[in-house]
XYZ file of C-alpha atoms in Angstrom:
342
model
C -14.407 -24.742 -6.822
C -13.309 -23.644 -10.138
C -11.578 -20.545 -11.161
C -12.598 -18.376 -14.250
C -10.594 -15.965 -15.957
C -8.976 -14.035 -15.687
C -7.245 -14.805 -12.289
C -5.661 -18.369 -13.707
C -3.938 -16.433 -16.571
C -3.000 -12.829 -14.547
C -1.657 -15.713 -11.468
C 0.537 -18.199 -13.786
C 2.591 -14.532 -14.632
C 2.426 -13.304 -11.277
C 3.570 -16.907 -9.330
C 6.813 -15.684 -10.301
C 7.666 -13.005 -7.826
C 10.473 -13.152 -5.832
C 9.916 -13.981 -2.231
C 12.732 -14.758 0.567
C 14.381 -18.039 -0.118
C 11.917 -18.565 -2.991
C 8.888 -19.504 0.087
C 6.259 -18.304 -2.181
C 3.916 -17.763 0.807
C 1.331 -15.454 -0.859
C -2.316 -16.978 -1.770
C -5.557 -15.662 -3.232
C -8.899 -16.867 -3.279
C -10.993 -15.795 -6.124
C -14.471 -14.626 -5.251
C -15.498 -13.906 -8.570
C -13.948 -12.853 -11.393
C -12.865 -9.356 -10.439
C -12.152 -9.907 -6.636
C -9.879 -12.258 -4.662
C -8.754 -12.350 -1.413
C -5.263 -11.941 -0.465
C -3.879 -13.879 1.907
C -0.219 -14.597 3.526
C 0.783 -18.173 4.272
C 2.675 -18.088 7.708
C 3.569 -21.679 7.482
C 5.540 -20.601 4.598
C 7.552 -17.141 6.243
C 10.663 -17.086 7.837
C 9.771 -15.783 11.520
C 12.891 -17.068 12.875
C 14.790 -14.000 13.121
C 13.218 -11.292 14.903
C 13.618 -8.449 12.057
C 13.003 -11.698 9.749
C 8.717 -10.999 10.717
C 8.189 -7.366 9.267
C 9.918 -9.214 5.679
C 6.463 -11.240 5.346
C 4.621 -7.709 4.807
C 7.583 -6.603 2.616
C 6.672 -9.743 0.472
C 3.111 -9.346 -0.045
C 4.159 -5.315 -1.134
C 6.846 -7.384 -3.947
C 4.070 -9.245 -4.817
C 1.018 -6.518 -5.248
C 3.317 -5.032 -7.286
C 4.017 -7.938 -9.531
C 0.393 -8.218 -9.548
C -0.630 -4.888 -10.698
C 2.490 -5.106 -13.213
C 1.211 -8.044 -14.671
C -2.360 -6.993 -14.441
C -1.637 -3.970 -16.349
C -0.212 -6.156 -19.049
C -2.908 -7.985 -19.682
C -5.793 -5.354 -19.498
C -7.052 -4.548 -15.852
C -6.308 -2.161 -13.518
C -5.901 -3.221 -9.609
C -8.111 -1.784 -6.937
C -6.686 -2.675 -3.260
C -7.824 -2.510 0.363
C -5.279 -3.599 2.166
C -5.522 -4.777 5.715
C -2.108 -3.735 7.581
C -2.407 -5.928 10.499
C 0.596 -7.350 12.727
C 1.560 -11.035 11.386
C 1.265 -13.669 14.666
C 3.493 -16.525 13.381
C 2.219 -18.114 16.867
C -1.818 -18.000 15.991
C -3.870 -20.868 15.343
C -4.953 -19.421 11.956
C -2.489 -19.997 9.054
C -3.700 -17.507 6.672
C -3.007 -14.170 7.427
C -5.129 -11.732 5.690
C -3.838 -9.152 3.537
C -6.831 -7.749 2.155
C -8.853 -7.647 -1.296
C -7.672 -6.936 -4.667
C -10.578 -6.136 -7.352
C -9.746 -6.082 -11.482
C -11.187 -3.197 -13.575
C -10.760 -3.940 -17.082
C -8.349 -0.943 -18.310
C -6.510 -0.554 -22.142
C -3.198 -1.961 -22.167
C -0.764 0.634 -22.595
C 3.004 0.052 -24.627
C 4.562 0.963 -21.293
C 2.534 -1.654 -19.340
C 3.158 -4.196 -22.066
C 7.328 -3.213 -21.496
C 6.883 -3.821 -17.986
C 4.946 -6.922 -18.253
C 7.701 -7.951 -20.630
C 10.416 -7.008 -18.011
C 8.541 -8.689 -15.170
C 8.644 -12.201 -17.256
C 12.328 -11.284 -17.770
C 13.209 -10.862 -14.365
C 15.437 -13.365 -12.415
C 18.364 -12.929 -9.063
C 21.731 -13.873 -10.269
C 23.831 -15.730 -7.835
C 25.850 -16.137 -10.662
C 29.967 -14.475 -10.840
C 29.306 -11.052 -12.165
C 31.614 -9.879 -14.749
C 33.334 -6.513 -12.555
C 31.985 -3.960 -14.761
C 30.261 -0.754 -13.449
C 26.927 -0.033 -13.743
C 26.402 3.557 -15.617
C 25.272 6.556 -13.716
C 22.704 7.497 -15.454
C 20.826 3.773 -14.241
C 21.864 4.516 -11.293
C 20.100 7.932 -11.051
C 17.475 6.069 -12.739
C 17.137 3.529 -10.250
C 17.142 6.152 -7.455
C 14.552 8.291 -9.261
C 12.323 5.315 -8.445
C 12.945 5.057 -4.638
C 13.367 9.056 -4.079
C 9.456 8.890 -5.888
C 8.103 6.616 -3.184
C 10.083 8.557 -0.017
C 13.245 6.264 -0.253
C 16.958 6.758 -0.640
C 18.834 4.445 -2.905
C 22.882 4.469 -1.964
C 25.673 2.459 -3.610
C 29.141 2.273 -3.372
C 31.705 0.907 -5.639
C 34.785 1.553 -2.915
C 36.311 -2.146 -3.139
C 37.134 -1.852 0.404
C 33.741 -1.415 1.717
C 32.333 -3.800 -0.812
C 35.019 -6.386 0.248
C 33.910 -5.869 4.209
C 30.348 -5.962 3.074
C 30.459 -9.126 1.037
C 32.259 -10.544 4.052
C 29.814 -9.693 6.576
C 27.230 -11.155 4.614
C 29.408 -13.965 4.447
C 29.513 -14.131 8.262
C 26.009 -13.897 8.296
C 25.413 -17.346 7.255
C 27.944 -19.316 9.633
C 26.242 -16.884 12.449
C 22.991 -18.089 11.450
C 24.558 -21.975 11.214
C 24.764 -20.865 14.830
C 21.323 -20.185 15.897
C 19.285 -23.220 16.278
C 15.927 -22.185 15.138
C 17.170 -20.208 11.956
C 19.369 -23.112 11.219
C 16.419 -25.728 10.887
C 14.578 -22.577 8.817
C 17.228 -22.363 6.357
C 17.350 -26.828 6.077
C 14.052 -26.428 5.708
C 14.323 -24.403 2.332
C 17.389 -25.791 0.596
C 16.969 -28.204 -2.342
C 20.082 -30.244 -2.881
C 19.841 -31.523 -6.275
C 17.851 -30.614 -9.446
C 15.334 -33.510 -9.112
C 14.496 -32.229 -5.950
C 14.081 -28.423 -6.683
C 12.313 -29.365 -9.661
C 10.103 -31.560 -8.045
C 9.104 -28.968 -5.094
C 9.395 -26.471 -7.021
C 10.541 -23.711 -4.585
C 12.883 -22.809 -2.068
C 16.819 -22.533 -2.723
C 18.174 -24.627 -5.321
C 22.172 -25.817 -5.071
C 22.157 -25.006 -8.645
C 21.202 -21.844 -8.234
C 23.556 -21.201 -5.455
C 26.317 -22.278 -7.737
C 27.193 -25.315 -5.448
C 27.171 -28.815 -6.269
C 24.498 -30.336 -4.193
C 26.462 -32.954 -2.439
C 29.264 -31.493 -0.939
C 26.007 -28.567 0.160
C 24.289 -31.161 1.604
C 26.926 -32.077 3.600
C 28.735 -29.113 4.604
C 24.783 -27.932 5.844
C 24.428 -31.200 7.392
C 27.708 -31.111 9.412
C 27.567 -27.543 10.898
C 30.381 -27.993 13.356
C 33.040 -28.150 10.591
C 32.276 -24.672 9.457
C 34.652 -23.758 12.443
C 37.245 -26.167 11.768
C 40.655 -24.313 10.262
C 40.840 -26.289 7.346
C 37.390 -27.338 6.152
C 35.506 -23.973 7.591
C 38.145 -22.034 5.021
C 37.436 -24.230 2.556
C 33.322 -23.860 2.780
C 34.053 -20.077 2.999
C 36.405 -20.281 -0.310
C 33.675 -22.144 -1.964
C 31.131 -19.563 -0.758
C 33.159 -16.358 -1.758
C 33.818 -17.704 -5.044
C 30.053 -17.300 -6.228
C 30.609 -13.233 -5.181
C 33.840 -12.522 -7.660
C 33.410 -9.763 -9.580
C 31.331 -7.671 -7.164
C 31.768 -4.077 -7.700
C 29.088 -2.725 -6.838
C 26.069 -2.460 -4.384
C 22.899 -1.014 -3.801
C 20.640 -0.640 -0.435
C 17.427 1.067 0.444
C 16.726 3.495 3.302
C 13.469 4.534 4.470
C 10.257 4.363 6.362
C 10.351 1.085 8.313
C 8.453 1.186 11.353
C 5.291 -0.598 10.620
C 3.287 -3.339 8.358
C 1.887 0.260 6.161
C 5.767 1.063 5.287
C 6.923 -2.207 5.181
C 4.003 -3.018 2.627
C 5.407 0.204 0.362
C 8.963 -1.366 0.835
C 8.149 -4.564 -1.094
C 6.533 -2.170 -3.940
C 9.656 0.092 -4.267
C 11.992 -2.537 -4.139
C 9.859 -4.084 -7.047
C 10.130 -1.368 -9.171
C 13.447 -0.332 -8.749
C 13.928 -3.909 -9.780
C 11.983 -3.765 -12.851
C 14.009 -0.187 -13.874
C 17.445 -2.137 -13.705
C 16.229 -4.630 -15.529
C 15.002 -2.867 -18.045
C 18.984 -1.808 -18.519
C 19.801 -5.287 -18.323
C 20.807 -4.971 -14.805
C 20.965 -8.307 -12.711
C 20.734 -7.913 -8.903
C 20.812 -10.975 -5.634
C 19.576 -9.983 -2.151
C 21.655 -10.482 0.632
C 18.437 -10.171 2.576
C 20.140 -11.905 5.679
C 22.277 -9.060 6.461
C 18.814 -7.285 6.760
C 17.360 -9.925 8.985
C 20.617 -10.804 10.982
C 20.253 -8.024 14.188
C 24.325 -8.486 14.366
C 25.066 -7.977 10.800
C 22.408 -5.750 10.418
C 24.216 -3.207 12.897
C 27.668 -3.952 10.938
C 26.341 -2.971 7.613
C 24.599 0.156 8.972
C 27.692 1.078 10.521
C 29.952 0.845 7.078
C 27.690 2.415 5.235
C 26.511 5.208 7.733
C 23.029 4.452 6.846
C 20.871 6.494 8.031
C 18.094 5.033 10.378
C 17.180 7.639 12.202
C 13.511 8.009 13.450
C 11.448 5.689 11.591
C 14.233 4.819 8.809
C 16.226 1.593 8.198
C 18.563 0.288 6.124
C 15.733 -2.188 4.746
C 17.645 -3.813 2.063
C 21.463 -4.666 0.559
C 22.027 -6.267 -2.808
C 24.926 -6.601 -5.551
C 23.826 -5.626 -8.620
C 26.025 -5.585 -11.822
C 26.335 -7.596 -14.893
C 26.490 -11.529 -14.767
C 25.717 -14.280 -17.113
C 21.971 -15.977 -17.284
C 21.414 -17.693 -14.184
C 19.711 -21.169 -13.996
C 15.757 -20.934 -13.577
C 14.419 -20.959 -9.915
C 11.382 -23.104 -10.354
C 7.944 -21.660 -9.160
C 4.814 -24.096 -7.645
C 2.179 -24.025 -10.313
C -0.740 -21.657 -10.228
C -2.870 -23.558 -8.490
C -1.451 -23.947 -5.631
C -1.683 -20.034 -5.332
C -5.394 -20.175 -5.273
C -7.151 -21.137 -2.488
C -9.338 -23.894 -3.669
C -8.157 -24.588 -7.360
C -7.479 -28.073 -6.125
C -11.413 -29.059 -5.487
């Protein structure tokens, strides 16, 4: 089967969405050249922590979003109907379905062609960032966007709390070292030298993490040393040392209670995204503080989040000011659409 425009051209923008530890698990299948079906690859989610599951919805949300912001950018408009249906990382069928998305030719506005711009611009720094404050007027910027789609956006710049939060998420990872079956998830997605993430073309690069890929490989490969006095403090040392000159960070509160909200997560995180980037705001997840139950409670608890009915602290980042970080390498755009390769 071969694809006609435009969905090669609006999909070799839109492959480059972020997704948790750069899985890339969303797929479409063209049915003609307005429609496609939208699918989510569970062989490529990270089901291994419970509160890891409703993150696969939150995904495909990021991505319609990227979608429709690319979309825009190049002339069309995006009509959805989204199927909001529990993922069952257990079912025979591999390819969850997310729905349709259908392309309406539409003029091309400055502002979409800005935010098609930003989208392209887009990248998470793991990089050092550089200490300074972010202004307050991108900050109320950045929380006009979430307040507009029934979300809070809260940050703190207290260096105590930002030194216990950057520490929790710290002992996030050796807690997850801990647990067997997020453990082998993580091995699964780590790419220990540049051949290798270029090659694959996904999943989390050593460069990227600011570690050189050998001594990664095997301080991941050796997990019982990350309790040892002297060489567990000096993985943690090397660890910390990619978060200096944290001042500041960011998380989201809101609806959170079902695939629907979850779905309108991924969008609002998406935008707020794009709006402090647009300021030349750079921003890393530290999406296993989310996903972590343990450290999930900590974070709540330090920040007083409030999670009351059907809210949750959804998401934590650092945002700030960093240099350019190196290029997380996306899967080409056929292997986005479901048979491209016939």
């Amino acid at each position: 089967m071969s694809h006609t425009e435009p969905w090669p051209s609006i999909v070799e923008d839109a492959r480059h969405y972020p997704s948790p530890h750069n899985s890339q698990p969303i797929k479409l299948r063209p049915v003609d050249e307005s429609t496609a079906e939208l699918y989510y690859d569970l062989d490529l989610g990270l089901p291994a922590e419970s509160f890891g599951i409703p993150f696969g919805h939150v995904c495909a949300g990021v991505f319609l979003e990227s979608l429709r912001t690319v979309a825009e950018g190049l002339g069309y408009g995006v009509e959805e109907s989204i199927d909001h249906g529990e993922m069952d990382f257990s079912g025979t069928s591999r390819l969850h379905s997310l729905g349709t998305v259908r392309l309406v030719p539409l003029p091309v506005s400055d502002d979409a062609r800005r935010r098609l711009e930003l989208f392209r611009s887009r990248q998470t720094s793991r990089r050092p960032y550089d200490a300074r404050l972010v202004p307050d007027d991108v900050v109320a910027a950045a929380a006009d966007v979430a307040h507009s789609a029934g979300h809070t956006f809260r940050t703190t710049a207290d260096r105590a709390v930002v030194r216990r939060l950057v520490h929790i998420n710290q002992a996030t990872l050796f807690s997850d070292l801990r647990n067997d079956a997020v453990y082998e998830e993580i091995m699964t997605w780590l790419r220990f030298s540049k051949d290798d993430a270029r090659t694959r073309a996904d999943g989390l690069s050593a460069e990227a993490m600011l570690m050189p890929g050998g001594l990664l490989r095997f301080a991941m490969s050796h997990r019982g040393l990350w309790d040892a006095p002297v060489v567990g403090g000096a993985i943690r040392a090397m660890y910390l040392n990619t978060m200096r000159g944290v001042r500041q960070l960011g998380w989201l509160e809101g609806p959170f209670a079902r695939p629907a909200d979850h779905i309108e997560a991924g969008r609002t995180f998406m935008r707020l995204w794009l709006e402090l980037t647009a300021h030349g705001v750079r921003l890393h997840p530290f999406g296993t503080v989310i996903t972590n139950p343990g450290s999930h409670e900590a974070f709540a608890r330090e920040v007083s989040a409030d999670e009351s009915g059907d809210r949750m602290a959804w998401m934590l980042f650092r945002f700030g000011y960093s240099k350019t970080p190196p290029v997380a390498h996306r899967r080409p755009a056929t292997s986005m659409l479901l048979g491209a390769e016939r």
